[in-house]
Coordinates of C-alpha atoms in Angstrom, one line a residue:
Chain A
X1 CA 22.7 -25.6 22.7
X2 CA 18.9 -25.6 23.0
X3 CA 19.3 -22.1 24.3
X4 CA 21.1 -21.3 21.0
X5 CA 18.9 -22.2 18.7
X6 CA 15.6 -20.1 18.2
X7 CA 12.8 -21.8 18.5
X8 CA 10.9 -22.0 15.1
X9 CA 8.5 -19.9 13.4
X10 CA 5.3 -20.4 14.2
X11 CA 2.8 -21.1 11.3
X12 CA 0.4 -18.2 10.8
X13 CA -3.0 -19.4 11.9
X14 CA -6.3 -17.4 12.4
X15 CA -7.9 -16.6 15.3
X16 CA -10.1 -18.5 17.3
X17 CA -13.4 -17.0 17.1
X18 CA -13.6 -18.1 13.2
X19 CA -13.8 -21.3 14.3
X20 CA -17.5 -22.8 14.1
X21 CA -19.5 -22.7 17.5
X22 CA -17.1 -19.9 18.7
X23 CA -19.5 -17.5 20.6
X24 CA -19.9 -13.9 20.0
X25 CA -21.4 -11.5 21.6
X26 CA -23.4 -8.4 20.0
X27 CA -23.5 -5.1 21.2
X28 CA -26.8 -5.5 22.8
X29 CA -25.6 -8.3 24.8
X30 CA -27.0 -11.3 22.7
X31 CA -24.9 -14.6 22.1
X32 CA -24.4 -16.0 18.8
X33 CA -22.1 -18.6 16.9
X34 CA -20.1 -17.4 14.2
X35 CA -21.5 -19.5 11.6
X36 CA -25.0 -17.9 12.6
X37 CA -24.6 -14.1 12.0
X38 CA -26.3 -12.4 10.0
X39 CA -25.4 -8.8 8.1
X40 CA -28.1 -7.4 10.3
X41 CA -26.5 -8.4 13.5
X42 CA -23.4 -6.3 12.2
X43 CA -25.6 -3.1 11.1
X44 CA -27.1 -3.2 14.7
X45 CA -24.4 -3.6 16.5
X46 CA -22.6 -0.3 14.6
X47 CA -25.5 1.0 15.6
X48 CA -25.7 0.9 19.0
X49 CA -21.8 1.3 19.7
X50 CA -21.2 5.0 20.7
X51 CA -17.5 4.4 18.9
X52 CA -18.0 2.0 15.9
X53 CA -19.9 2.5 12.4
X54 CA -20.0 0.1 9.5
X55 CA -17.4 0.4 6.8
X56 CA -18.2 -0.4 3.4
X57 CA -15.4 -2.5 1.8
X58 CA -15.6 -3.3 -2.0
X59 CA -13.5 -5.9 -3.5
X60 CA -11.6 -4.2 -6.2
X61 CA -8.3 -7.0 -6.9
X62 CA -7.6 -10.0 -5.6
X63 CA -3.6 -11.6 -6.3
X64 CA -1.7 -14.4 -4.9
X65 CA 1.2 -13.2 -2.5
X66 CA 4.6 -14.4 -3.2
X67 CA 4.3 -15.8 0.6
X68 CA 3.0 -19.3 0.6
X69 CA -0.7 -19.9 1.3
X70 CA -1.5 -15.4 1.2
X71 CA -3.5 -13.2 -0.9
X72 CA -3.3 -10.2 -1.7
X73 CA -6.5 -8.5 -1.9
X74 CA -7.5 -4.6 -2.8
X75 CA -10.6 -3.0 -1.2
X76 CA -11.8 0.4 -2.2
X77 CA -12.9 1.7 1.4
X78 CA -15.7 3.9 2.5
X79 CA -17.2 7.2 0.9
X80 CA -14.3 8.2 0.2
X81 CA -13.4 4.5 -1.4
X82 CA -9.7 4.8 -0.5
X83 CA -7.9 2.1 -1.8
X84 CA -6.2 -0.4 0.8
X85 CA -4.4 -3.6 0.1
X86 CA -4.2 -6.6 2.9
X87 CA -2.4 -9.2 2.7
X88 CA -4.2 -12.6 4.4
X89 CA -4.0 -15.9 4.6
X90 CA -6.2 -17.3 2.0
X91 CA -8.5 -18.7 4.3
X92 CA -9.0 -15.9 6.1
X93 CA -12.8 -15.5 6.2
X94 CA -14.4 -11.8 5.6
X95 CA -18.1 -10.6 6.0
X96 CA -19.7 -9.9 2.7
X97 CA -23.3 -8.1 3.5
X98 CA -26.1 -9.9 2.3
X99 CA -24.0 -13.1 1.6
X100 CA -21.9 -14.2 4.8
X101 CA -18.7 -15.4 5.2
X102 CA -16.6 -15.3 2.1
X103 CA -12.9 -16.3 1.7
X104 CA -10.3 -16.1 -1.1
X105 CA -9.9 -20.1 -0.9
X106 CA -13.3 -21.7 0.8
X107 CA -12.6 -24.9 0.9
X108 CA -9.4 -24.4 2.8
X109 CA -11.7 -22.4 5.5
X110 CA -14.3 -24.8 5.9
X111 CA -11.7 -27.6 6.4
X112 CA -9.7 -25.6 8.7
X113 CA -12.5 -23.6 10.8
X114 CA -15.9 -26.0 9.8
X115 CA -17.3 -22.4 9.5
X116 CA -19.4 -22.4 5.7
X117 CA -17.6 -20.1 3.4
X118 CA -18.5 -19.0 0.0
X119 CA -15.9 -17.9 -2.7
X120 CA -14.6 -13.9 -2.1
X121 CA -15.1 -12.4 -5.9
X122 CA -14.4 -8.8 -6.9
X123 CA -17.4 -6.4 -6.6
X124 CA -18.2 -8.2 -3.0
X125 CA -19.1 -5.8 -0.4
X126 CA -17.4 -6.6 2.6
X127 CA -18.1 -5.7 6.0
X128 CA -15.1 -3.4 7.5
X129 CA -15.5 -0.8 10.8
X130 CA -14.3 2.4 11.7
X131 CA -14.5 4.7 14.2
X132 CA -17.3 7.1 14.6
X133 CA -15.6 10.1 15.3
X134 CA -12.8 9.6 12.7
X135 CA -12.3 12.8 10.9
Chain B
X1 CA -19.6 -35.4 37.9
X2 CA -18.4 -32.9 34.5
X3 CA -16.5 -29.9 35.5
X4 CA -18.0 -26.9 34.5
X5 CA -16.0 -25.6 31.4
X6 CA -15.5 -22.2 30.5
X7 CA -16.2 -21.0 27.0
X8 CA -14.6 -18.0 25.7
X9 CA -17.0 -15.1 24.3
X10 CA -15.4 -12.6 21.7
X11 CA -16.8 -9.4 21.2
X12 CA -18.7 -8.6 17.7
X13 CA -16.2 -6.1 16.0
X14 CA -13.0 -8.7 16.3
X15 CA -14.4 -10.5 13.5
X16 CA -14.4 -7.4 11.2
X17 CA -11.0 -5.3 10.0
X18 CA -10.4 -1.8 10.2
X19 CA -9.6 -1.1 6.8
X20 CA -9.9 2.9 6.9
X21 CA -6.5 4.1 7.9
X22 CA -4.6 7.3 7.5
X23 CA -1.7 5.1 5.1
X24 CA -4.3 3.8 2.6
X25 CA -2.1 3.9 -0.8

């Protein structure tokens, strides 16, 4: 009967390398903690990766999702600002330039991940990649 | 006598999205 019954679903978590003291590594090879990077170790790192730029990513909406603990949030991409919805846990931390992590519910993130997190607000400018050589 | 642990090391650009894709709406 065990084999009959599917196991259950796991909760949706975030990955590991928000959590404080996770170490990352920039593209010239220097180790940091998450909770330590700075916008400029983003902008270098685009700029040395023969494959990755910096993205632009402006905040334009931000809803709750009719799925328990989500967001929906709107970003007006790039140039060309297309516009893209995500939906994340609220929690789930993104790079504003100039400002750090930022996260639709900050408190949850800090409790969950210890990593400081400031409120995400419409007209933020988040950090988002894409590839070089997209056409 | 501590064993030596390993810690894991994630690259730069996993903590970023890709937001720019061919089905924005």
């Amino acid at each position: 009967s065990l084999l009959a019954t599917p196991p259950p679903p796991s909760a949706p978590s975030l990955p590991p390398y928000f959590t404080k003291g996770s170490i990352i590594q920039l593209a010239d090879g220097e180790l940091k903690r998450v909770e330590d990077l700075k916008t400029e170790d983003f902008i270098q790192s685009a700029e040395i990766s023969s494959e990755l730029k910096i993205d632009s990513s402006t905040v334009e909406r931000i809803d709750s999702s009719h799925t328990p603990h989500f967001a929906i949030i709107q970003f007006a991409v790039g140039e060309h600002r297309s516009q893209v919805s995500v939906e994340v846990l609220v929690e789930y931390p993104f790079f504003v330039f100039g400002q750090g992590w930022s996260s639709c519910c900050p408190d949850r993130t800090t409790q969950l991940l210890e990593l400081p997190c400031a409120k995400l607000s419409v007209g933020d400018v988040c950090i988002s990649l894409t590839l070089k050589n997209l056409k | 006598n501590v064993e030596p642990r390993s810690v894991p090391v994630f690259p730069w650009h996993s903590l970023v999205p890709f937001l720019e894709t061919s089905q924005s709406n």
